[in-house]
Coordinates of C-alpha atoms in Angstrom, one line a residue:
X1 CA 1.8 -48.7 24.9
X2 CA 1.6 -52.3 23.5
X3 CA -0.5 -52.6 20.5
X4 CA -3.9 -53.9 21.4
X5 CA -5.8 -56.8 19.7
X6 CA -7.6 -56.1 16.3
X7 CA -11.1 -55.6 16.8
X8 CA -11.4 -55.5 20.6
X9 CA -14.1 -53.2 21.5
X10 CA -13.8 -54.1 25.4
X11 CA -10.0 -53.0 25.5
X12 CA -11.2 -50.2 23.1
X13 CA -14.1 -48.9 25.8
X14 CA -11.8 -49.5 28.8
X15 CA -8.8 -47.5 27.4
X16 CA -11.3 -44.8 26.3
X17 CA -12.7 -44.8 29.7
X18 CA -9.7 -44.4 31.5
X19 CA -8.7 -41.4 29.3
X20 CA -12.0 -39.7 29.9
X21 CA -11.6 -40.3 33.9
X22 CA -8.1 -38.9 33.6
X23 CA -9.1 -35.8 31.5
X24 CA -11.9 -34.9 34.2
X25 CA -9.5 -35.3 37.1
X26 CA -6.7 -33.2 35.1
X27 CA -9.7 -30.2 35.1
X28 CA -10.6 -30.3 38.6
X29 CA -9.5 -27.2 40.2
X30 CA -7.9 -28.8 43.3
X31 CA -5.0 -31.3 43.2
X32 CA -4.1 -33.9 45.4
X33 CA -0.6 -33.4 45.7
X34 CA 2.0 -35.7 46.4
X35 CA 0.8 -36.6 50.0
X36 CA 0.9 -40.5 50.5
X37 CA 0.5 -42.7 53.7
X38 CA 3.8 -44.2 54.7
X39 CA 3.7 -47.8 55.4
X40 CA 5.0 -49.1 58.6
X41 CA 5.3 -52.6 57.1
X42 CA 6.2 -54.5 60.3
X43 CA 2.9 -53.8 61.7
X44 CA 0.8 -54.6 58.5
X45 CA -1.3 -57.4 59.4
X46 CA -4.9 -58.9 58.2
X47 CA -7.7 -60.1 60.1
X48 CA -7.9 -63.9 60.6
X49 CA -9.2 -65.6 57.3
X50 CA -12.5 -66.9 59.5
X51 CA -13.3 -63.7 60.1
X52 CA -13.1 -62.0 56.5
X53 CA -13.7 -64.9 54.0
X54 CA -16.0 -67.3 55.7
X55 CA -19.3 -65.3 56.0
X56 CA -21.6 -64.8 53.0
X57 CA -23.0 -61.1 52.7
X58 CA -26.8 -60.6 51.3
X59 CA -26.5 -59.2 47.6
X60 CA -25.8 -55.4 47.9
X61 CA -25.9 -55.5 51.7
X62 CA -23.9 -53.1 53.7
X63 CA -22.1 -53.7 57.2
X64 CA -21.4 -50.4 59.1
X65 CA -18.3 -50.4 60.7
X66 CA -16.4 -47.7 62.5
X67 CA -13.5 -45.9 60.7
X68 CA -10.1 -47.1 61.3
X69 CA -7.6 -45.9 63.3
X70 CA -4.5 -45.9 61.8
X71 CA -1.0 -46.4 63.8
X72 CA 0.7 -43.6 65.9
X73 CA 4.2 -43.0 66.3
X74 CA 5.3 -44.2 69.9
X75 CA 2.3 -46.9 69.8
X76 CA 2.9 -49.5 72.2
X77 CA 3.6 -52.7 69.9
X78 CA 1.0 -55.2 69.6
X79 CA 1.0 -58.1 72.3
X80 CA 1.7 -62.0 71.4
X81 CA -2.1 -62.7 72.1
X82 CA -3.2 -60.0 69.8
X83 CA -0.9 -61.4 67.2
X84 CA -2.1 -64.9 67.4
X85 CA -5.7 -63.4 66.4
X86 CA -4.5 -62.0 63.2
X87 CA -3.7 -63.7 59.6
X88 CA -0.4 -62.5 58.4
X89 CA 0.0 -60.7 55.0
X90 CA 3.8 -62.3 53.6
X91 CA 5.7 -60.5 51.1
X92 CA 8.7 -62.5 49.3
X93 CA 11.0 -60.1 47.0
X94 CA 13.6 -61.7 45.5
X95 CA 16.0 -59.0 43.1
X96 CA 17.6 -61.8 41.2
X97 CA 14.5 -63.3 40.0
X98 CA 14.9 -61.5 36.6
X99 CA 17.8 -61.9 34.7
X100 CA 17.4 -59.0 31.9
X101 CA 14.0 -59.7 30.8
X102 CA 13.9 -63.4 31.5
X103 CA 12.0 -64.9 34.6
X104 CA 14.0 -67.3 36.5
X105 CA 11.0 -69.8 37.1
X106 CA 13.0 -71.8 40.2
X107 CA 13.3 -68.8 42.1
X108 CA 9.5 -68.2 41.3
X109 CA 9.3 -71.6 43.1
X110 CA 11.3 -70.9 45.8
X111 CA 9.6 -67.6 46.4
X112 CA 5.7 -69.1 46.2
X113 CA 7.2 -71.9 48.5
X114 CA 8.7 -69.5 51.2
X115 CA 5.4 -67.5 51.0
X116 CA 3.1 -70.6 51.8
X117 CA 5.4 -71.9 54.6
X118 CA 5.7 -68.4 56.3
X119 CA 2.1 -67.6 56.1
X120 CA 0.9 -71.0 57.7
X121 CA 3.7 -71.7 60.0
X122 CA 3.7 -74.9 58.6
X123 CA 7.1 -77.5 57.3
X124 CA 6.2 -78.2 53.9
X125 CA 4.8 -76.8 50.9
X126 CA 2.1 -79.3 50.7
X127 CA 1.0 -79.1 54.4
X128 CA 1.0 -75.2 53.4
X129 CA -1.3 -75.7 50.6
X130 CA -3.6 -78.2 52.4
X131 CA -4.9 -75.3 54.7
X132 CA -6.7 -73.8 51.6
X133 CA -7.6 -76.9 49.6
X134 CA -8.5 -80.5 49.4
X135 CA -7.9 -82.9 47.0
X136 CA -11.1 -83.0 46.0
X137 CA -11.5 -79.5 45.1
X138 CA -12.1 -77.8 41.5
X139 CA -9.9 -74.9 41.8
X140 CA -10.3 -71.8 39.6
X141 CA -7.1 -69.7 39.1
X142 CA -8.4 -66.2 38.4
X143 CA -5.7 -64.3 36.3
X144 CA -5.7 -60.9 34.8
X145 CA -4.8 -61.1 31.1
X146 CA -5.6 -57.8 30.1
X147 CA -2.3 -56.0 29.9
X148 CA -1.7 -58.7 27.0
X149 CA 1.7 -60.8 27.1
X150 CA 4.0 -57.9 28.7
X151 CA 1.5 -57.3 31.9
X152 CA -0.6 -60.4 32.4
X153 CA -0.6 -62.7 35.3
X154 CA 2.7 -64.7 34.6
X155 CA 2.4 -67.8 33.4
X156 CA 5.4 -69.0 35.3
X157 CA 3.9 -68.2 38.7
X158 CA 0.6 -70.2 37.2
X159 CA 2.4 -72.9 36.4
X160 CA 4.1 -73.1 39.5
X161 CA 0.6 -72.9 41.6
X162 CA -0.5 -75.4 39.4
X163 CA 2.5 -77.8 40.4
X164 CA 2.2 -76.9 44.1
X165 CA -1.2 -77.7 44.2
X166 CA -0.4 -80.9 42.6
X167 CA 1.8 -81.8 45.1
X168 CA -1.2 -81.0 47.6
X169 CA -3.4 -84.0 45.8
X170 CA -5.2 -81.6 43.5
X171 CA -5.0 -83.2 40.0
X172 CA -4.1 -81.1 37.0
X173 CA -7.6 -81.4 35.6
X174 CA -9.6 -80.0 38.6
X175 CA -7.7 -76.8 38.1
X176 CA -9.3 -73.9 35.7
X177 CA -7.2 -71.0 34.6
X178 CA -10.1 -68.3 33.9
X179 CA -11.0 -64.7 32.9
X180 CA -14.0 -63.3 31.4
X181 CA -13.1 -63.0 27.9
X182 CA -11.2 -65.7 25.9
X183 CA -9.7 -63.0 23.4
X184 CA -7.8 -61.7 26.2
X185 CA -6.4 -65.0 27.7
X186 CA -5.4 -65.7 23.9
X187 CA -3.6 -62.4 23.6
X188 CA -1.7 -63.2 26.7
X189 CA -0.3 -66.2 25.7
X190 CA -2.8 -68.6 27.5
X191 CA -4.2 -71.6 25.5
X192 CA -7.8 -72.2 25.8
X193 CA -8.0 -76.1 27.1
X194 CA -11.9 -77.8 27.9
X195 CA -10.6 -81.2 27.6
X196 CA -10.6 -83.9 30.2
X197 CA -6.7 -83.6 29.8
X198 CA -4.2 -81.1 31.7
X199 CA -5.0 -78.0 33.0
X200 CA -8.2 -76.5 31.8
X201 CA -8.2 -72.9 30.4
X202 CA -11.5 -71.0 29.9
X203 CA -13.3 -68.0 29.7
X204 CA -16.9 -66.7 30.6
X205 CA -17.7 -66.3 26.9
X206 CA -15.8 -69.8 26.2
X207 CA -18.2 -72.2 24.1
X208 CA -20.8 -73.8 26.5
X209 CA -20.0 -71.3 29.8
X210 CA -22.0 -67.9 29.9
X211 CA -23.6 -66.2 32.6
X212 CA -26.3 -67.3 35.3
X213 CA -29.2 -65.7 34.7
X214 CA -30.4 -66.9 38.4
X215 CA -27.6 -65.7 40.1
X216 CA -26.6 -61.8 39.6
X217 CA -25.8 -58.5 41.2
X218 CA -28.6 -55.7 40.8
X219 CA -28.2 -52.1 41.5
X220 CA -29.2 -48.7 40.0
X221 CA -25.8 -47.0 41.3
X222 CA -24.6 -46.9 38.0
X223 CA -24.8 -44.8 34.5
X224 CA -28.0 -45.6 33.0
X225 CA -26.9 -45.2 29.2
X226 CA -24.0 -47.6 30.0
X227 CA -26.2 -50.5 30.9
X228 CA -26.0 -53.7 28.5
X229 CA -29.6 -54.0 26.9
X230 CA -30.7 -51.5 29.6
X231 CA -30.5 -54.0 32.6
X232 CA -29.6 -53.3 35.9
X233 CA -28.4 -56.8 36.7
X234 CA -24.7 -58.1 36.2
X235 CA -24.7 -61.8 36.1
X236 CA -22.3 -64.3 37.7
X237 CA -20.5 -66.5 35.3
X238 CA -21.0 -70.1 35.7
X239 CA -17.8 -70.9 36.0
X240 CA -18.3 -69.7 39.5
X241 CA -21.7 -71.1 39.9
X242 CA -21.4 -74.1 38.2
X243 CA -17.8 -75.2 38.0
X244 CA -15.3 -74.4 40.7
X245 CA -15.3 -75.2 44.7
X246 CA -12.4 -73.0 45.5
X247 CA -11.0 -69.9 44.1
X248 CA -7.2 -69.0 44.0
X249 CA -7.3 -64.9 42.9
X250 CA -4.1 -64.1 41.2
X251 CA -4.1 -60.4 40.3
X252 CA -1.0 -58.1 38.7
X253 CA 0.0 -55.3 41.0
X254 CA -0.7 -52.5 38.9
X255 CA -1.8 -49.1 38.5
X256 CA -5.4 -48.4 37.1
X257 CA -6.5 -45.0 36.0
X258 CA -10.1 -45.4 36.8
X259 CA -10.1 -47.1 40.2
X260 CA -6.4 -46.2 41.0
X261 CA -5.1 -49.5 41.4
X262 CA -6.3 -53.2 39.9
X263 CA -5.4 -55.8 42.6
X264 CA -7.4 -58.5 44.3
X265 CA -10.9 -56.8 44.7
X266 CA -11.2 -55.8 41.1
X267 CA -9.6 -58.7 39.1
X268 CA -12.0 -61.1 40.8
X269 CA -15.2 -59.2 41.0
X270 CA -15.1 -57.4 37.4
X271 CA -13.8 -60.6 36.1
X272 CA -16.7 -62.3 37.3
X273 CA -19.9 -60.5 35.8
X274 CA -21.2 -58.9 32.7
X275 CA -22.5 -55.7 32.3
X276 CA -19.9 -53.7 34.3
X277 CA -18.8 -50.8 31.9
X278 CA -21.9 -49.4 33.5
X279 CA -19.6 -48.5 36.8
X280 CA -16.5 -47.0 35.4
X281 CA -16.9 -43.2 34.9
X282 CA -16.7 -40.4 37.3
X283 CA -17.9 -39.9 40.1
X284 CA -18.4 -43.5 40.6
X285 CA -15.2 -45.3 39.8
X286 CA -16.3 -48.7 40.2
X287 CA -17.7 -48.2 43.6
X288 CA -19.3 -49.5 45.6
X289 CA -19.7 -52.0 42.9
X290 CA -16.4 -53.9 43.5
X291 CA -16.9 -54.6 47.0
X292 CA -20.5 -55.4 46.5
X293 CA -20.2 -57.9 43.8
X294 CA -17.3 -59.5 45.6
X295 CA -19.5 -59.9 49.0
X296 CA -21.8 -62.3 47.1
X297 CA -21.0 -65.8 48.8
X298 CA -20.8 -67.5 44.8
X299 CA -16.8 -65.4 45.1
X300 CA -16.5 -64.7 49.3
X301 CA -17.3 -68.2 50.3
X302 CA -15.1 -69.8 47.7
X303 CA -11.7 -67.8 47.8
X304 CA -9.4 -69.4 49.8
X305 CA -6.3 -67.3 48.8
X306 CA -4.9 -64.2 47.0
X307 CA -1.3 -64.4 45.3
X308 CA -0.5 -60.9 44.2
X309 CA 1.6 -61.0 41.4
X310 CA 4.5 -57.8 41.7
X311 CA 7.2 -59.5 39.5
X312 CA 6.5 -57.2 36.5
X313 CA 4.4 -54.4 38.4
X314 CA 2.8 -51.4 36.9
X315 CA 2.9 -47.9 38.6
X316 CA 1.4 -45.9 35.8
X317 CA -0.5 -46.3 32.3
X318 CA -2.7 -49.3 33.7
X319 CA -4.5 -51.3 33.3
X320 CA -3.0 -52.1 29.9
X321 CA 0.7 -52.1 29.3
X322 CA 2.7 -49.0 29.3
X323 CA 6.3 -49.8 28.9
X324 CA 7.0 -46.4 30.6
X325 CA 4.8 -47.4 33.6
X326 CA 6.4 -50.8 34.5
X327 CA 9.1 -52.1 36.9
X328 CA 10.8 -55.4 37.9
X329 CA 9.8 -55.3 41.4
X330 CA 10.3 -58.9 41.8
X331 CA 7.5 -59.5 44.6
X332 CA 4.9 -61.8 45.4
X333 CA 1.9 -60.9 48.2
X334 CA 0.1 -63.7 49.6
X335 CA -2.8 -63.5 52.1
X336 CA -6.5 -64.7 52.3
X337 CA -7.3 -61.2 53.2
X338 CA -8.1 -59.2 49.5
X339 CA -8.6 -55.9 51.2
X340 CA -5.0 -55.7 53.3
X341 CA -3.4 -57.0 49.9
X342 CA -4.7 -54.0 48.0
X343 CA -4.1 -51.6 50.3
X344 CA -0.5 -52.7 50.4
X345 CA -0.1 -53.1 46.8
X346 CA -1.9 -49.1 46.7
X347 CA 1.1 -48.5 49.4
X348 CA 3.5 -50.0 47.1
X349 CA 2.4 -48.5 43.8
X350 CA 2.4 -44.9 45.4
X351 CA 5.6 -45.2 46.7
X352 CA 7.2 -45.8 43.1
X353 CA 5.0 -43.1 41.8
X354 CA 6.5 -40.5 44.5
X355 CA 10.0 -41.8 43.3
X356 CA 9.0 -40.7 39.7
X357 CA 7.4 -37.7 40.7
X358 CA 3.7 -38.7 40.2
X359 CA 0.8 -38.2 42.2
X360 CA -0.5 -40.8 44.1
X361 CA -3.1 -43.0 42.8
X362 CA -6.7 -41.5 42.7
X363 CA -10.4 -42.9 43.5
X364 CA -9.3 -46.0 45.4
X365 CA -12.2 -45.4 47.8
X366 CA -13.5 -48.9 46.7
X367 CA -10.5 -50.6 48.8
X368 CA -12.8 -48.8 52.0
X369 CA -16.0 -49.9 50.8
X370 CA -14.9 -53.3 50.9
X371 CA -13.7 -53.0 54.1
X372 CA -16.9 -51.5 55.3
X373 CA -18.7 -54.6 53.6
X374 CA -16.3 -57.1 55.6
X375 CA -14.2 -58.4 53.3
X376 CA -10.8 -57.4 55.0
X377 CA -9.1 -55.1 56.7
X378 CA -7.4 -51.7 55.4
X379 CA -6.4 -50.6 58.5
X380 CA -2.5 -50.7 59.1
X381 CA -2.7 -51.1 62.5
X382 CA -4.2 -54.6 62.1
X383 CA -1.8 -56.3 59.7
X384 CA 1.4 -58.4 60.8
X385 CA 3.5 -57.4 57.3
X386 CA 6.0 -60.1 56.6
X387 CA 8.4 -59.6 54.3
X388 CA 11.1 -62.4 53.1
X389 CA 13.8 -61.0 51.1
X390 CA 15.5 -63.7 49.3

């Protein structure tokens, strides 16, 4: 495991929580076995962006929905009119993007360009991005740096996103690359910049930022002794409430010992508020907090796109870097629907875990809870998965 930054109590606490949850699972009498739900990727489609991203939910509100029915063998294919009502999830894979341990930036650019054009059906990258952002937007790119330089949102990918946003008319200083903690950004190789020149990079604990005392998620569905200052509230970062008008969510596709995987939903929800340690332990495993935090309008109404970084993905040992638990997958998953992306990421990780003789990732119930909240779909029947191999 990669050596942690010295005196980092946040990482130390997360790692200890992961170990505790893993020990408790191993002590249970039942075993999950090696069963996985096979993905029929040609049929895996997300709901339309207008249906899953646009509507704000009251804090902690729960929308009751029927359980999804998964595709059965021999079921008739979706007709053209049905396909037109659905938003595709695009995965681009290029096995040549890695040359040894070096990532080819030109190929990353081609991958993202193909994904955006395939996703929108438009003729150019500029037109495709204009479907999601406008030149006057202040764009928050939410990265995941907790795995350090070896397992963070790749900076080549982030730079590619910035370049393509510029083509769409968004000036560099209107882009904010951000996370919750400055130390994690720096440890992953990002440079803090709050100036009026170039792409900004900052954290919720950066000077002059902080959390909004008036906008928060409140619940008693937590572990009381883990509350910060005894508070039942988790405040949203002022990066969301005061600075950005649109969010591009760029998580890493990786295993997480507490929540099964860390993807779009957890990256943005738990990266946006304080007082999160109270949700970690069994049997909560961050559920339903992840979905309910994400459902607040300051997140849900601002997320325009999710780009999951699977260039280097992790099937085990997450959320920090374990050199024995990663593989050069060489893929990007792109969609407005965070639930669908997380469901596909889960399937991808479990397929790799099965190859490695490991049990499926556990405690991913937050994905289904997020579906019930109307944040997207985890129903394999509703996703038009489109894969592009370069």
